[in-house]
Amino acid sequence: MSNYESTHTGAQIDKAISEVLNGNFAPASDLSVLAQTVEDEVDRLSRRITENASAIALKADKTTVDALAQELDSANQLIAVAKKQAFIDLWLDAVGSYGSYDTATGMFSLNGLTDITYAQAVTIYNQTNQFMGAMQGGKYAHCTFRTNIPNRSIYNSASSVSYTYAFRNNTAVEVIKGNYGTSGVTPTTLIDAFYGCTSLRVIDMVFNCNSITTQTNFSNSVFGRCAALEEVRLRNVRVNVDLSACPNISYESLEYLVDNRPSGMTEATAITVYVHADVWDKLNNGDASGGKWNGLRVRAMGGPYYVNFALKTA
């Protein structure tokens, strides 16, 4: 086996060359092997230099890229902060006295809700900014806002408004507020207006139902699946009202309905308000607050109100 096979290291090659230069000539075959070995080693070293140079360049490039990425991330953070601050300004201008922004917690507030996140506030702004009277065509049906931005000034053009499907299946909404003054909004229909609003607790507006004279336009499912509903104000009601899906409806809501029946009511124009079993129990047996629920039921049956409370049997 040759002393100069291709497995020699650089040091071994240097030693072999030194021996040749000192007169210790090796056989020609060995010199041929040595030459090939040197050529192979040169190629190998060349490749390593090229690879190292690429690695060095790549490392430098990666350092540059990392630095640029950090700068970009910082810039994006600044942009996000600026965008949020711009939105806060828009929010405060839109909500007026109805809402605010808490710099300590980063939470937004509106209509009594104080835990509104930035993302939720953006949704509210985009979907409800300047809440108005026209609701026809399911204006807010299937939306995803927790509450709405009310119109800043009293909206006086709220007569003859169709509320058909207005908020239908909006499962996110918790509080609805309209700024229509004490006279309220005058809907021509309330067909399925709040059906499926499973999170809805408060409807902070007055519905003057004087224009609804047929049961069709006050369908049985206006408040269907509204299990969380506590507050709603209905006045001048001339047809039956179904609140049987609302176990949490407040005493004040029922009292307002009774006390604000149209004038001139008689036994012939009596209406029935269907209630949940829990409410029915309070109307008959009272609750922790005493006998006011039972007193309301008894008072409502006679004039000038003629309102009968009942359990829905079908």
XYZ file of C-alpha atoms in Angstrom:
314
model
C 0.000 0.000 0.000
C 1.331 3.461 -0.910
C 2.587 5.819 1.743
C 0.823 8.650 -0.061
C -2.752 7.417 -0.455
C -5.549 9.905 -0.653
C -6.347 9.683 3.006
C -3.300 11.733 3.963
C -3.959 14.893 5.916
C -2.486 18.243 5.014
C 0.319 17.713 7.535
C 1.211 14.381 5.977
C 1.314 15.949 2.528
C 3.602 18.706 3.818
C 5.985 16.043 5.237
C 6.040 14.077 1.987
C 6.821 17.189 -0.043
C 9.637 18.062 2.406
C 11.199 14.623 1.933
C 11.125 14.983 -1.848
C 12.739 18.437 -1.632
C 15.460 16.981 0.669
C 16.392 14.358 -1.914
C 14.483 11.508 -0.425
C 12.866 10.751 -3.768
C 9.983 8.357 -3.669
C 9.104 5.935 -6.482
C 7.320 7.506 -9.431
C 4.153 5.667 -8.539
C 4.218 7.198 -5.108
C 4.844 10.656 -6.551
C 1.828 10.213 -8.823
C -0.284 9.283 -5.872
C 1.123 12.251 -3.959
C 0.230 14.629 -6.803
C -3.319 13.334 -6.940
C -3.583 13.531 -3.190
C -2.413 17.138 -3.204
C -4.875 17.963 -5.976
C -7.685 16.316 -4.014
C -6.696 18.191 -0.867
C -6.627 21.488 -2.725
C -10.103 20.796 -4.067
C -11.283 19.899 -0.595
C -9.816 23.021 0.956
C -11.263 25.128 -1.852
C -14.671 23.727 -1.212
C -14.347 24.383 2.521
C -13.266 27.966 1.877
C -16.242 28.470 -0.428
C -18.575 26.858 2.073
C -17.173 28.875 4.948
C -17.421 32.050 2.946
C -21.098 31.304 2.223
C -21.690 30.469 5.875
C -19.995 33.678 6.971
C -22.066 35.663 4.483
C -25.218 33.808 5.540
C -24.451 34.505 9.183
C -23.981 38.169 8.381
C -27.188 38.163 6.350
C -29.074 36.421 9.187
C -27.810 39.040 11.632
C -29.019 41.728 9.269
C -32.363 39.990 8.768
C -32.812 39.565 12.533
C -32.068 43.223 13.073
C -34.487 44.216 10.342
C -37.118 41.881 11.797
C -36.723 43.516 15.213
C -37.043 46.944 13.651
C -40.109 45.809 11.726
C -41.653 44.333 14.871
C -41.034 47.586 16.743
C -42.547 49.543 13.873
C -45.604 47.278 13.822
C -46.013 47.748 17.573
C -45.862 51.504 17.147
C -48.403 51.299 14.333
C -50.706 49.145 16.501
C -50.449 51.616 19.386
C -51.152 54.526 17.054
C -54.115 52.724 15.487
C -55.563 51.895 18.900
C -55.157 55.465 20.093
C -56.838 56.729 16.929
C -59.679 54.287 17.546
C -60.012 55.377 21.178
C -60.471 58.938 19.937
C -63.129 57.782 17.452
C -64.833 55.739 20.183
C -64.997 58.569 22.690
C -66.348 60.929 20.061
C -69.018 58.413 18.978
C -70.238 57.209 22.388
C -70.315 60.574 24.156
C -71.728 60.294 27.665
C -72.917 56.711 27.048
C -69.427 55.212 27.255
C -65.751 55.665 28.054
C -62.278 54.133 27.908
C -60.338 53.052 31.002
C -56.615 53.710 30.528
C -55.786 51.644 33.613
C -57.513 48.438 32.486
C -57.557 48.985 28.723
C -61.272 48.224 28.727
C -64.017 50.130 26.957
C -67.454 50.797 28.426
C -70.845 51.484 26.885
C -74.463 51.344 28.068
C -73.490 49.934 31.443
C -71.076 47.289 30.146
C -67.601 47.985 31.546
C -65.608 44.972 30.302
C -65.653 45.545 26.549
C -62.371 44.513 24.911
C -60.631 46.423 22.143
C -61.743 43.866 19.526
C -65.337 43.962 20.802
C -65.305 47.767 20.764
C -64.164 47.756 17.129
C -67.032 45.396 16.285
C -69.521 47.639 18.083
C -68.209 50.710 16.277
C -68.212 49.074 12.848
C -71.664 47.522 13.184
C -73.672 50.128 15.110
C -72.110 53.575 14.897
C -75.026 56.018 14.927
C -77.871 53.686 15.817
C -81.045 54.948 14.118
C -84.701 54.070 13.862
C -84.897 52.174 10.579
C -84.662 48.477 11.396
C -86.491 46.831 8.519
C -84.904 43.960 6.686
C -83.253 42.603 9.808
C -80.777 45.463 10.075
C -78.945 43.977 13.056
C -79.907 40.320 12.622
C -77.064 37.830 13.063
C -74.648 40.599 14.080
C -71.983 40.075 16.730
C -71.946 43.252 18.860
C -72.517 43.144 22.636
C -74.264 46.505 22.681
C -74.816 49.420 20.338
C -73.718 53.035 20.061
C -76.915 55.077 20.520
C -77.590 58.131 18.422
C -76.123 61.070 20.352
C -79.193 63.288 20.089
C -82.831 62.221 20.423
C -83.952 60.633 17.182
C -87.378 62.096 16.463
C -88.116 60.384 13.154
C -88.902 57.090 14.800
C -92.547 56.717 13.803
C -93.798 54.007 11.441
C -90.709 51.852 11.880
C -90.701 48.173 10.957
C -88.826 46.060 13.494
C -89.356 42.801 11.609
C -86.334 40.542 12.272
C -84.483 43.633 13.572
C -82.092 41.779 15.926
C -83.050 38.209 15.111
C -80.481 35.610 16.221
C -77.975 38.170 17.420
C -76.658 35.895 20.147
C -73.947 38.315 21.313
C -76.036 41.387 22.117
C -76.583 42.020 25.837
C -77.877 45.595 25.943
C -79.812 47.497 23.265
C -80.191 51.218 23.743
C -82.065 53.692 21.574
C -82.243 57.408 22.181
C -85.862 58.172 21.302
C -86.907 60.187 24.332
C -89.750 59.286 26.706
C -92.243 58.842 23.862
C -90.120 56.057 22.420
C -90.068 54.458 19.012
C -93.345 53.574 17.244
C -92.977 50.236 15.463
C -95.464 49.102 12.837
C -94.356 45.492 13.340
C -92.278 43.554 15.855
C -92.263 40.221 14.031
C -89.389 38.102 15.440
C -87.647 41.359 16.367
C -85.556 39.844 19.173
C -86.001 36.152 18.501
C -82.888 34.164 19.360
C -81.135 36.974 21.252
C -80.015 34.524 23.899
C -77.685 36.946 25.723
C -80.009 39.955 25.674
C -80.661 41.314 29.181
C -81.765 44.906 28.667
C -83.725 46.703 25.950
C -83.238 50.278 27.092
C -85.854 52.047 25.011
C -89.607 52.506 24.953
C -91.741 50.809 22.308
C -94.969 52.699 21.667
C -97.063 49.854 20.267
C -100.113 51.955 19.449
C -99.800 51.201 15.715
C -99.723 47.424 16.175
C -103.360 46.383 16.074
C -103.079 42.802 14.755
C -101.532 39.802 16.477
C -99.603 38.968 13.308
C -97.490 42.087 13.685
C -96.689 41.206 17.302
C -95.877 37.568 16.717
C -95.526 35.068 19.538
C -91.805 34.831 18.857
C -90.874 38.508 19.320
C -89.031 37.506 22.496
C -88.582 33.823 21.656
C -85.452 32.242 23.169
C -84.710 35.438 25.135
C -84.037 33.578 28.372
C -81.754 36.301 29.769
C -84.148 39.210 29.170
C -84.827 41.320 32.259
C -85.866 44.757 31.049
C -88.137 45.957 28.232
C -90.627 48.824 28.078
C -93.843 48.306 26.094
C -96.599 50.947 26.096
C -100.003 51.266 24.408
C -100.134 47.520 23.837
C -103.342 46.395 22.109
C -102.546 42.721 21.396
C -101.330 39.728 23.369
C -97.691 39.629 24.445
C -95.665 36.422 24.788
C -92.940 36.618 27.428
C -93.050 32.922 28.234
C -89.399 32.429 27.246
C -88.241 35.057 29.761
C -87.917 33.682 33.317
C -85.977 36.758 34.450
C -88.332 39.469 33.234
C -88.497 42.210 35.847
C -91.463 43.381 37.861
C -90.853 46.885 36.486
C -91.205 45.663 32.902
C -94.607 44.118 33.604
C -95.749 47.049 35.703
C -94.834 49.482 32.912
C -96.844 47.469 30.387
C -99.896 47.432 32.669
C -99.736 51.081 33.683
C -99.247 52.273 30.109
C -102.152 50.560 28.381
C -104.060 52.769 25.887
C -106.911 54.808 27.321
C -110.470 53.596 26.878
C -109.755 49.891 27.387
C -112.639 47.562 28.323
C -113.124 43.885 28.978
C -113.691 43.474 25.250
C -110.216 44.831 24.535
C -108.475 42.856 27.278
C -105.106 41.325 26.415
C -103.160 38.368 27.766
C -99.499 38.486 28.726
C -98.041 34.983 28.694
C -95.252 34.482 31.216
C -92.693 31.876 32.218
C -93.553 29.441 35.032
C -91.125 31.181 37.397
C -92.810 34.524 36.767
C -96.233 32.968 37.070
C -95.264 31.628 40.468
C -94.256 35.106 41.635
C -97.436 36.661 40.263
C -99.471 34.208 42.299
C -97.367 33.724 45.382
C -95.088 36.740 45.529
C -91.321 36.653 46.010
C -88.760 37.774 48.557
C -89.798 41.392 48.034
C -93.284 40.657 49.315
C -96.664 40.576 47.619
C -96.194 43.265 44.966
C -96.123 40.711 42.141
C -99.455 39.246 43.205
C -100.820 42.724 43.717
C -99.860 43.665 40.160
C -101.653 40.609 38.746
C -104.846 41.415 40.638
C -104.754 45.094 39.771
C -104.012 44.446 36.086
C -107.150 42.350 35.560
C -109.545 45.233 36.187
C -110.048 48.619 34.605
C -108.608 50.715 33.226
C -105.930 48.126 32.320
C -107.588 44.816 31.479
C -104.417 42.767 31.346
C -104.522 39.068 32.183
C -101.363 37.159 33.022
C -101.268 33.483 32.091
C -99.055 30.470 31.563
C -98.644 29.434 27.952
C -100.067 25.970 27.483
C -99.051 25.302 23.891
